[in-house]
Coordinates of C-alpha atoms in Angstrom, one line a residue:
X12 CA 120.3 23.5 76.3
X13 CA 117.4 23.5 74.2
X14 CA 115.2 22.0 77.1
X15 CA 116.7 24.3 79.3
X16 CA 115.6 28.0 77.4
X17 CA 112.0 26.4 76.8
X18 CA 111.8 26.3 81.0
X19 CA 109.5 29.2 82.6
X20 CA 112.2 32.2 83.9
X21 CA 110.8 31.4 87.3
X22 CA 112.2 27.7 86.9
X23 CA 115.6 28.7 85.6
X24 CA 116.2 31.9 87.8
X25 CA 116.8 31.4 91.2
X26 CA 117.8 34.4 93.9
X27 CA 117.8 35.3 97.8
X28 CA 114.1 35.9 98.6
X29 CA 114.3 39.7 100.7
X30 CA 111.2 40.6 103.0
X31 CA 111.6 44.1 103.6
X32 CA 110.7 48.1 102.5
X33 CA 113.6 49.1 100.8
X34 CA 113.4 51.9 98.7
X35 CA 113.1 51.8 94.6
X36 CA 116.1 52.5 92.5
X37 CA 115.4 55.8 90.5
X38 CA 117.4 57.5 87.8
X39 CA 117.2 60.8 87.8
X40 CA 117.0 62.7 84.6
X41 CA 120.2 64.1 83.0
X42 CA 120.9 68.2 83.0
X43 CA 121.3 69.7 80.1
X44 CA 123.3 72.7 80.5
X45 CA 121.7 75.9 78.7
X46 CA 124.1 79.5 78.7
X47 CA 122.9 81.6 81.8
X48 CA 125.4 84.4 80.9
X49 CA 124.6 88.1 80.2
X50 CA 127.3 89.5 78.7
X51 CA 126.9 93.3 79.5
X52 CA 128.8 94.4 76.2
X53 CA 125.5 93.0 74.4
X54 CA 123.2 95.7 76.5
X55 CA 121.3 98.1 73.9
X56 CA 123.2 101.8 73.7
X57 CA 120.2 103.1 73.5
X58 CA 119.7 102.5 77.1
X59 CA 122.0 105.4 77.9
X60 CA 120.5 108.0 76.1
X61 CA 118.5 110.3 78.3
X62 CA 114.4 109.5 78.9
X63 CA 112.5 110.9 76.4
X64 CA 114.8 110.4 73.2
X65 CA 113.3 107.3 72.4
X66 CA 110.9 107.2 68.9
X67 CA 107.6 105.9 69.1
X68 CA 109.4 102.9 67.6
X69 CA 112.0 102.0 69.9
X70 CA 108.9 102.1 72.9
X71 CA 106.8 99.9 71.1
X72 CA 109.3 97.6 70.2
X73 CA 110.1 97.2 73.7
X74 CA 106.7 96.8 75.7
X75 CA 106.0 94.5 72.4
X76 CA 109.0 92.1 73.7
X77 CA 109.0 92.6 77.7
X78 CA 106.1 94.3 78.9
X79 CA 103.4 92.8 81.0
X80 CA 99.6 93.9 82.1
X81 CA 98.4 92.5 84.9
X82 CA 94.2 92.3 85.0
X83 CA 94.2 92.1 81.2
X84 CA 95.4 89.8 78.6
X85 CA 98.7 91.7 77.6
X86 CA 98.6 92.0 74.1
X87 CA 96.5 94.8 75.1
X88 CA 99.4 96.7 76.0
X89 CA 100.2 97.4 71.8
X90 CA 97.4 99.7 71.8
X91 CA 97.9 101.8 74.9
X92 CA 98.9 105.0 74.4
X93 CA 102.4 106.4 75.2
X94 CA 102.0 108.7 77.8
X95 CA 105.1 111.3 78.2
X96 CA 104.2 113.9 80.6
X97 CA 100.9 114.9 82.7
X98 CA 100.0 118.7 83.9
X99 CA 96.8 119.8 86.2
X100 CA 94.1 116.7 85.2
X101 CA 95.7 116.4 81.9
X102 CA 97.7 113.6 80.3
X103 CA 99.9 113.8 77.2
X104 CA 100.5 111.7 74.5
X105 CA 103.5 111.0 71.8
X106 CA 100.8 112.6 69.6
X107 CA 100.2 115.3 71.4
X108 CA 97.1 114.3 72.0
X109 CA 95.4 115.5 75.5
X110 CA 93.2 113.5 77.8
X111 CA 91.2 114.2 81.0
X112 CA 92.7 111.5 83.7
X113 CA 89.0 110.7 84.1
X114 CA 89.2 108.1 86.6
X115 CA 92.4 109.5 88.4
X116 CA 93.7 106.7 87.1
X117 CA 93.4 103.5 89.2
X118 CA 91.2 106.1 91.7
X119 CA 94.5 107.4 92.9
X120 CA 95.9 110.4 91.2
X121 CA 94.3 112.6 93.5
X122 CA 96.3 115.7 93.1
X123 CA 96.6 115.5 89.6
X124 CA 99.4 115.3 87.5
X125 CA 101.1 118.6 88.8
X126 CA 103.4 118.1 92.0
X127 CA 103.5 121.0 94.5
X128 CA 107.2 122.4 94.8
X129 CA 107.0 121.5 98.7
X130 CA 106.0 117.6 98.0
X131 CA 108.9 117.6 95.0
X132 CA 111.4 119.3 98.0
X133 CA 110.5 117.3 100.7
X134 CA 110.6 113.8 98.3
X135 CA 114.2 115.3 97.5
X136 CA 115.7 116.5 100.8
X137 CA 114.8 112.8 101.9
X138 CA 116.6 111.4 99.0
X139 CA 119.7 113.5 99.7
X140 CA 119.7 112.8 103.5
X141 CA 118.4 109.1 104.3
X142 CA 117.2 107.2 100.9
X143 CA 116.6 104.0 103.3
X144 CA 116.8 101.9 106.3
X145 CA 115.0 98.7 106.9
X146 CA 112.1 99.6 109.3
X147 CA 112.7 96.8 111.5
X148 CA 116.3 98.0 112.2
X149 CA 116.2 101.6 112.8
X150 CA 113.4 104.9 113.5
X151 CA 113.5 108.1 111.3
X152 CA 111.8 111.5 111.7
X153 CA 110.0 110.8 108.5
X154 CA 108.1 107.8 110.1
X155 CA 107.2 109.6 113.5
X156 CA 105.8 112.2 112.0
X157 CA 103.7 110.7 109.2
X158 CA 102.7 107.7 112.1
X159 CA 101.8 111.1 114.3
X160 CA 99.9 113.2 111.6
X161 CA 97.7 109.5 110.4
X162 CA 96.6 109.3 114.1
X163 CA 95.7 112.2 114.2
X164 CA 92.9 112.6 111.4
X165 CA 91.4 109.4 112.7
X166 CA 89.0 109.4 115.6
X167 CA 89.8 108.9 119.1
X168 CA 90.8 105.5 119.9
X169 CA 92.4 104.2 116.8
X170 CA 96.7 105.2 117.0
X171 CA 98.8 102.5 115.9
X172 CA 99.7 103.0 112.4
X173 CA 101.8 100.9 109.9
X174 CA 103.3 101.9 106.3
X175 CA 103.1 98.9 103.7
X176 CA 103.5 99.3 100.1
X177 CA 100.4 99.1 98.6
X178 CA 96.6 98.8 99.2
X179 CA 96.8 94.8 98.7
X180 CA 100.1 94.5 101.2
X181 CA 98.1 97.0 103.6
X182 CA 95.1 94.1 103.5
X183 CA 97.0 91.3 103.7
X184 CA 99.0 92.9 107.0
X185 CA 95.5 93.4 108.5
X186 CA 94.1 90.1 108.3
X187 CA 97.2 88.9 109.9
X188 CA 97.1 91.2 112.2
X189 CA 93.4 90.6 112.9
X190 CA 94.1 87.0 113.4
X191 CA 97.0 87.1 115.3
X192 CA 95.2 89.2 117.7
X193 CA 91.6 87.5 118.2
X194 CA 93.2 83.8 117.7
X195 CA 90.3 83.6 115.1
X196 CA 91.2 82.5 111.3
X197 CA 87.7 83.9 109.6
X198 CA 87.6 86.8 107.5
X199 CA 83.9 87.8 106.5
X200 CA 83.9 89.6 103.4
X201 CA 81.2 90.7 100.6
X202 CA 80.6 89.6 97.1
X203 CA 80.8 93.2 95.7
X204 CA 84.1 94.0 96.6
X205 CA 88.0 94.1 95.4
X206 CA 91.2 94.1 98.4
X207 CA 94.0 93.4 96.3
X208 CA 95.9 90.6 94.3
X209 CA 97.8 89.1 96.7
X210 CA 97.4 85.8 98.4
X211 CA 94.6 86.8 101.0
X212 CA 93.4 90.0 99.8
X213 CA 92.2 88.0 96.6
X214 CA 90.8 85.4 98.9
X215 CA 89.0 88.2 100.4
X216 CA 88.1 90.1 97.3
X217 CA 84.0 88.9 96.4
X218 CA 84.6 89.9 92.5
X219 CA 85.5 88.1 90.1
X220 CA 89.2 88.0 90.2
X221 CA 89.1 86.1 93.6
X222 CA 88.9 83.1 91.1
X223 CA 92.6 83.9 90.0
X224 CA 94.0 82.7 93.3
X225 CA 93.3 81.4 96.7
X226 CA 90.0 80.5 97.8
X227 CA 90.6 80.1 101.0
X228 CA 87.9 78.5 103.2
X229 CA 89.0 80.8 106.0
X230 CA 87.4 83.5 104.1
X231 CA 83.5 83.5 104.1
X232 CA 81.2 85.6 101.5
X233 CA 78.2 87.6 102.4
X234 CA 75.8 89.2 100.2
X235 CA 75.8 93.1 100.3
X236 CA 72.9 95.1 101.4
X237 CA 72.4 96.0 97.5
X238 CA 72.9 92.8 95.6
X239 CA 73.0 92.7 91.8
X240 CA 69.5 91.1 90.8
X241 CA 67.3 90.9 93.4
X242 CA 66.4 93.3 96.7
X243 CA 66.2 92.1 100.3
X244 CA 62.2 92.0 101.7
X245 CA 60.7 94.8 103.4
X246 CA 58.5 97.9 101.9
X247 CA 61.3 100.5 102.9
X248 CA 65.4 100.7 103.5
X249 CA 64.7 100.4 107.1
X250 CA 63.1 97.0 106.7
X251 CA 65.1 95.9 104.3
X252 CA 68.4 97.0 106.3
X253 CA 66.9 94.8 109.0
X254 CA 66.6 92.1 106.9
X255 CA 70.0 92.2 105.2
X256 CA 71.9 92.4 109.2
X257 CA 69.7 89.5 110.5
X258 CA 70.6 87.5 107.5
X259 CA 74.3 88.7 108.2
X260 CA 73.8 87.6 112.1
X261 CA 72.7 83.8 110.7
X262 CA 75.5 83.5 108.8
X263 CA 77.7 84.6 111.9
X264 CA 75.9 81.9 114.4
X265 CA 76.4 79.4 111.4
X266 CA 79.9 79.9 111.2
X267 CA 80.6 80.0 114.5
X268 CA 81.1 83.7 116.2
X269 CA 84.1 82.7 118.1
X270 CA 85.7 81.2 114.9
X271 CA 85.5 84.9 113.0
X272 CA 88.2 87.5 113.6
X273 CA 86.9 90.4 111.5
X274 CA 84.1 91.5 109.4
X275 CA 86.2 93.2 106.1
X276 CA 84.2 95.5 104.0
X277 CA 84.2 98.7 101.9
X278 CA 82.5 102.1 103.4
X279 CA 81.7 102.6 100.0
X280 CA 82.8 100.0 97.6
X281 CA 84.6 101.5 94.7
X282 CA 85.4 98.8 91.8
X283 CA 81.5 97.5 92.4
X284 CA 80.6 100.8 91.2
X285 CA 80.5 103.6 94.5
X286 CA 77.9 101.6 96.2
X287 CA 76.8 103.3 99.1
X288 CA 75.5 101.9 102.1
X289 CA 72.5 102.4 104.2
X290 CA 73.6 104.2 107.1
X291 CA 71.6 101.5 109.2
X292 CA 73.6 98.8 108.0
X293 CA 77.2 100.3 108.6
X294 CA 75.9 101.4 112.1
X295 CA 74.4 97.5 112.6
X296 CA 77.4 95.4 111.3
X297 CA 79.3 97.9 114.1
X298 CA 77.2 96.7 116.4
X299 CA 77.2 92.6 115.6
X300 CA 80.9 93.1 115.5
X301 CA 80.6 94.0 119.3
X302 CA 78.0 91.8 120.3
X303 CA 80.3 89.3 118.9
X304 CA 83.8 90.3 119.8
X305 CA 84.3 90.7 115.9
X306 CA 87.0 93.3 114.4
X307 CA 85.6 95.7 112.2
X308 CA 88.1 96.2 109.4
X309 CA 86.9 99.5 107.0
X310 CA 89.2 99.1 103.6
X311 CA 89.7 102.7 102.5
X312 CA 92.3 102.2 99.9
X313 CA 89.8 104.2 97.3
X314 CA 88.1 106.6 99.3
X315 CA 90.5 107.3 101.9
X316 CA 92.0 111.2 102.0
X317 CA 89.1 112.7 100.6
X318 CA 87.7 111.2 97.4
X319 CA 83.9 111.6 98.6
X320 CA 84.6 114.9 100.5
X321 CA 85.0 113.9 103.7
X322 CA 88.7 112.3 105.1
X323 CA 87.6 108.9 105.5
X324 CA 84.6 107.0 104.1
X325 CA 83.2 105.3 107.0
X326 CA 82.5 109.4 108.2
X327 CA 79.5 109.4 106.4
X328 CA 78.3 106.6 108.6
X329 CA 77.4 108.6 111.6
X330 CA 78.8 106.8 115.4
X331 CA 80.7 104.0 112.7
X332 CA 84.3 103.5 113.9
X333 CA 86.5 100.9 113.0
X334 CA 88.6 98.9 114.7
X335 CA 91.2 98.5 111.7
X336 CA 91.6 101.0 108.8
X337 CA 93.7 100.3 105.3
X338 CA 94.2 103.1 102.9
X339 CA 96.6 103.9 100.2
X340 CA 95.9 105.5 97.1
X341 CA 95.3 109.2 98.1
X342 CA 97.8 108.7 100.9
X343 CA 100.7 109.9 98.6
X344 CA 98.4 110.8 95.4
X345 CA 100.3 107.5 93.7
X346 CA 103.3 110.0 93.6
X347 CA 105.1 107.1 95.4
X348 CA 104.3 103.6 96.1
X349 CA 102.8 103.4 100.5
X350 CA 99.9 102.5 101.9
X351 CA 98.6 102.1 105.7
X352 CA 97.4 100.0 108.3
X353 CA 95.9 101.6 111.1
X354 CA 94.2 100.0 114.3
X355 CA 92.6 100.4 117.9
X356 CA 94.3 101.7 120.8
X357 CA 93.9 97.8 122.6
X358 CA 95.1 96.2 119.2
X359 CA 98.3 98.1 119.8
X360 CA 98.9 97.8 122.8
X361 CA 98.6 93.7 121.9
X362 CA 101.5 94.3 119.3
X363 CA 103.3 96.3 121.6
X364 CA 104.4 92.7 123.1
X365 CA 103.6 90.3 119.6
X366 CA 104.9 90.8 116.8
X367 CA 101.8 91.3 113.5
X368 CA 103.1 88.7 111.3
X369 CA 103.6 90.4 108.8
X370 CA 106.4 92.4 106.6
X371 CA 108.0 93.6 103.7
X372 CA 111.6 94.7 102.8
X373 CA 110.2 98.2 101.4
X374 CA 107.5 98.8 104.7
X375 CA 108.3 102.2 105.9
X376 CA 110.2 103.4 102.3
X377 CA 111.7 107.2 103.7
X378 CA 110.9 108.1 100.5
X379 CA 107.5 107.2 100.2
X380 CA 106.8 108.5 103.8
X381 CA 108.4 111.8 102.8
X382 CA 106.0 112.1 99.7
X383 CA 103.1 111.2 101.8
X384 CA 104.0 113.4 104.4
X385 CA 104.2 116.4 102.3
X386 CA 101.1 115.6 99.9
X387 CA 98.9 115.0 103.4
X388 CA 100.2 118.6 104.6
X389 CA 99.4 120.4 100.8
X390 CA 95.6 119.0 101.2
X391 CA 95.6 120.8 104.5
X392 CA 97.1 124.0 103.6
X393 CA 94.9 124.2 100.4
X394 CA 91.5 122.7 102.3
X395 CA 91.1 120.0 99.2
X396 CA 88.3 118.8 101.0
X397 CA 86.8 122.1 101.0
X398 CA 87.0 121.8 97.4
X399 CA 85.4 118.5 96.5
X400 CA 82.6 119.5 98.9
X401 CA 82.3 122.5 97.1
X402 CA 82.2 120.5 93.2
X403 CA 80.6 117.6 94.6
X404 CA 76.8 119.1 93.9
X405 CA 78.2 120.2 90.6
X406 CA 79.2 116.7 89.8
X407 CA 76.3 115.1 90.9
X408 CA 73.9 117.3 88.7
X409 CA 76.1 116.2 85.7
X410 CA 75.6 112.6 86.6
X411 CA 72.1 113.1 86.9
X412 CA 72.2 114.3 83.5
X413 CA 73.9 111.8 82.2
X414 CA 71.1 109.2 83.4
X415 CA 68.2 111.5 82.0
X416 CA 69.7 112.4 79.0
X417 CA 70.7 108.3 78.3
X418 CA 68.5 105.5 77.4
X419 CA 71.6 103.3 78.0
X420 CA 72.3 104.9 81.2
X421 CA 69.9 102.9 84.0
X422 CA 70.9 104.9 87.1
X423 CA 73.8 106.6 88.7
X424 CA 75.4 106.9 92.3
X425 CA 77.7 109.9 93.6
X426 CA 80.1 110.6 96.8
X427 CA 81.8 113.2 96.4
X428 CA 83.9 113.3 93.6
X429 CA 83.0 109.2 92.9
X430 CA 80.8 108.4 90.7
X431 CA 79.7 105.7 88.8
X432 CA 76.9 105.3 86.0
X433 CA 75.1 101.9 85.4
X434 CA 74.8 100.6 81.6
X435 CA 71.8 98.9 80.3
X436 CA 70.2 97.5 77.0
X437 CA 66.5 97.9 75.7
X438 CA 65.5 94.6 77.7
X439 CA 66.8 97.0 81.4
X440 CA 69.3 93.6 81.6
X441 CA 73.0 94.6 81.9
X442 CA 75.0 94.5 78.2
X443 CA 77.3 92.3 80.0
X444 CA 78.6 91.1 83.8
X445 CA 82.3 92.1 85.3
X446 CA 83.9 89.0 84.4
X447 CA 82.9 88.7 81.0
X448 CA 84.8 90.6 77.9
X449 CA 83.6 93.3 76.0
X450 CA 80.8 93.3 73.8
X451 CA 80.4 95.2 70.2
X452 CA 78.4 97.9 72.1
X453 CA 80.7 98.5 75.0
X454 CA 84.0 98.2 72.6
X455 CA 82.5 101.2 70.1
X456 CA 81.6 103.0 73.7
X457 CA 85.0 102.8 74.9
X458 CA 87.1 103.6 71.5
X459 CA 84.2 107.0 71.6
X460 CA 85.2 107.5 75.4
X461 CA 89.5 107.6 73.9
X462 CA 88.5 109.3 70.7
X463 CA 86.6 112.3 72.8
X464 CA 90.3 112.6 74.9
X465 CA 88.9 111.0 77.9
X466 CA 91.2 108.4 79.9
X467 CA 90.0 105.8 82.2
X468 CA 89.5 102.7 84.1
X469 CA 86.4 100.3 82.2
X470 CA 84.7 97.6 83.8
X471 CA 81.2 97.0 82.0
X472 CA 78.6 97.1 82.7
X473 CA 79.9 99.9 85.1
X474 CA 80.9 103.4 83.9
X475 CA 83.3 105.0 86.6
X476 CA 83.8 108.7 87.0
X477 CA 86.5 109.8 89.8
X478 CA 88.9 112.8 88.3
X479 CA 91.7 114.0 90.5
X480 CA 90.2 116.1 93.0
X481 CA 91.8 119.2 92.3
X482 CA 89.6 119.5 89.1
X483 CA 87.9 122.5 88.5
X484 CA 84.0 123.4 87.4
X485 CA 84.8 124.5 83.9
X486 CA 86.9 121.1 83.9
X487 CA 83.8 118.9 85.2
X488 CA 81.6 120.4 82.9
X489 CA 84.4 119.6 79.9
X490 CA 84.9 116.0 81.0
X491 CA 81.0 115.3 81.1
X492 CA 80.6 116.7 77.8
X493 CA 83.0 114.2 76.5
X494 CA 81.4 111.9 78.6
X495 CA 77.8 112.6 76.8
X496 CA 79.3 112.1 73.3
X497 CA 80.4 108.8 74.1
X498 CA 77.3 107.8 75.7
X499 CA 75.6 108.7 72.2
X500 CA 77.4 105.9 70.4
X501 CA 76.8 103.8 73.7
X502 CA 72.6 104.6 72.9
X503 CA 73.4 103.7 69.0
X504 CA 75.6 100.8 70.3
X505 CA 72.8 98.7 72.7
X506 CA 70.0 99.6 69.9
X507 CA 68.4 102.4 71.3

């Protein structure tokens, strides 16, 4: 026996030799069961009590527990304000404390924070007579009309109109729908531009937070006719608009013009800081797209319904019209969630027999229709675009003074009622770039831009200035005062 043990296994273990694939025996891990009831007798009281009777106490304890922000780490969202009712261009704090909505918010409170009885009736009468259907399964009057009115206050030839649910869904529907309809899987879009947060209108987006998500290789970048460090060639903008739409011809050929379904781009990119365009170019990318059997896809989720005193932005582009249009924002003045798709006469009559490939359970929302519906109708009846053409000198004189007055301030840019200001330190170098966090300097300018009751989107080195457009010249001329004080500890700030 002895012997025997001291033998190599192989000599002492004998077994049927298998030739074969068989699989491998796997154990799979054991479940450990965890509770997954919620017992609703353990739900807070205090969730019963009407809005507004919280303390200060009971909201922070809450948003310190559950709340999320979305662009920004969210332990941010311990030192926003609490925000309990808006009037005119006004917020409110818990405080009391009054701030000038100095951005419109996300560029999107258009109307302000006071809704016009009509646009509060017509979001109710819709709520009392049809709260929802699914848009696939049945028409409303809501959805002719709002589909009718759109069409109508774009130019001739564009008429098929769609109702997603936000600026991001409204891009992501148009690519598809781009594709589906030229067989192509491109999308040419610029570095200095933002389409959304969802899967392709973050590939598409040429800032920053297109690292966040899908980079796509379906989704091709192209510098912008006013780059951040450098200039394109040429002793004038007409030479160096040339030069920007040959180089955006080569990249066309290189790619492959039958490979590239649209060219996507802002009229006047907002979150890049109001760039605007050389007419030439907007005209010449309209014409490569039809040498080239491109669509041309205008994102207007910013500066569509009147932000820069016309209805759309592409308008200030003389002869420029799209193929494909996406709005949102000032479509329902953020009173409710929509946005829109809108395309050419021969893209609809494509879907008329294919389907988009796109959708979304809320598309369509009769609700959200019925606010739009109604806030479109009170900026006819009260000419808003009258009145941003009529402020928009006003606004761009305070800008002005806001770069002359400033060492920090290196230039500013104006459409309308959108603005934006660029920072700069003693060197003329930006204090920081988009996707960096704030500085010292820019963290005392934006706790002065609070303290002086201003309220705002920030995204150094970029200063944006876009109130609702309801706001009046005694208001402007408030704001920008704010505005200066801040840029004061801004000068202080960057060592001026």
């Amino acid at each position: 026996k002895t012997e025997e043990m001291s033998l190599p296994l192989r000599d002492t273990f004998f077994k049927q030799a298998v030739k074969g694939s068989k699989s491998w025996l796997r154990r799979l891990p054991d479940f450990h069961p965890t509770s997954n009831a919620t017992p609703l007798s353990a739900i807070d009281p205090a969730h019963f009590k009407p809005m507004g009777t919280w303390s200060d106490a009971e909201v922070k304890a809450a948003v310190k527990a559950n709340a999320m922000l979305t662009w920004s780490p969210s332990k941010a969202k311990n030192d926003l304000p609490i925000i309990t009712h808006g009037e005119g261009i006004y917020l409110y704090d818990t405080t009391g404390k009054r701030y000038i909505d100095w951005t419109s918010q996300a560029v999107c409170t258009n109307t302000g924070h006071s809704i016009s009885p009509e646009v509060k009736s017509a979001i109710a009468d819709q709520i009392d007579t049809l709260h929802f259907v699914y848009g696939g399964m049945a028409m409303t009057e809501v959805r002719a009309r709002l589909s009718n009115l759109v069409a109508s206050l774009l130019p001739d030839g564009i008429s098929g109109v769609s109702f997603p649910s936000s600026g991001s869904e409204a891009n992501e529907a148009a690519i598809m729908m781009a594709r589906r309809f030229t067989g192509r899987r491109k999308i040419m879009t610029f570095y200095r531009s933002y389409h959304g947060g969802t899967s392709n209108s973050q590939a598409a987006t040429g800032d920053f937070r297109r690292h966040y998500g899908n980079n796509s290789s379906d989704f091709i970048k192209v510098f912008n006719p006013n780059p951040n460090f450098w200039e394109f060639a040429g002793e004038d903008e007409a030479t160096q608009t040339e030069n920007a739409l040959l180089m955006l011809e080569e990249q066309i050929l290189a790619e492959g013009s039958d490979t590239i379904a649209s060219i996507m781009l802002e009229p006047i990119p907002g979150s890049a800081g109001v760039l605007t365009m050389p007419v030439g170019y907007m005209q010449g990318v309209r014409a490569l797209c039809d040498k080239y059997g491109i669509l041309l896809h205008l994102d207007e989720v910013m500066v569509g319904f009147g932000r820069t005193g016309h209805m759309w932005g592409f308008q200030h582009y003389p002869g420029v019209v799209p193929d494909i249009v996406t709005s949102a924002k000032g479509l329902s003045s953020s009173i409710s969630p929509i946005s829109m798709v809108a395309i050419s006469d021969k893209m609809l009559e494509f879907f008329e027999e294919n389907s988009m490939g796109w959708g979304s359970t809320f598309q369509a929302h009769p609700v959200s229709m019925a606010a739009a519906y109604a806030n479109i109708k009170d900026m006819l009846k009260t000419d808003l675009l009258g009145h941003v053409q009529g402020v928009s000198s006003l606004f761009d004189e305070l800008l002005a003074d806001c770069a002359s007055q400033h060492p920090s301030v290196k230039q500013y840019r104006s459409k309308g009622l959108f603005g934006a200001l660029d920072m700069t330190t003693p060197t003329g170098e930006a204090p920081h770039l988009f996707h960096e966090s704030q500085n010292e300097a820019t963290k005392a300018y934006f706790t002065a831009f609070k303290d002086n009751g201003l309220m705002g989107l920030f995204r150094p080195p970029i200063i944006h200035i876009a109130p609702p457009l309801v706001i009046t010249e005694e208001e402007l001329k408030d704001g920008f005062e704010r505005q200066h004080r801040a840029l004061d500890v801004l000068d202080k700030a960057l060592g001026f």
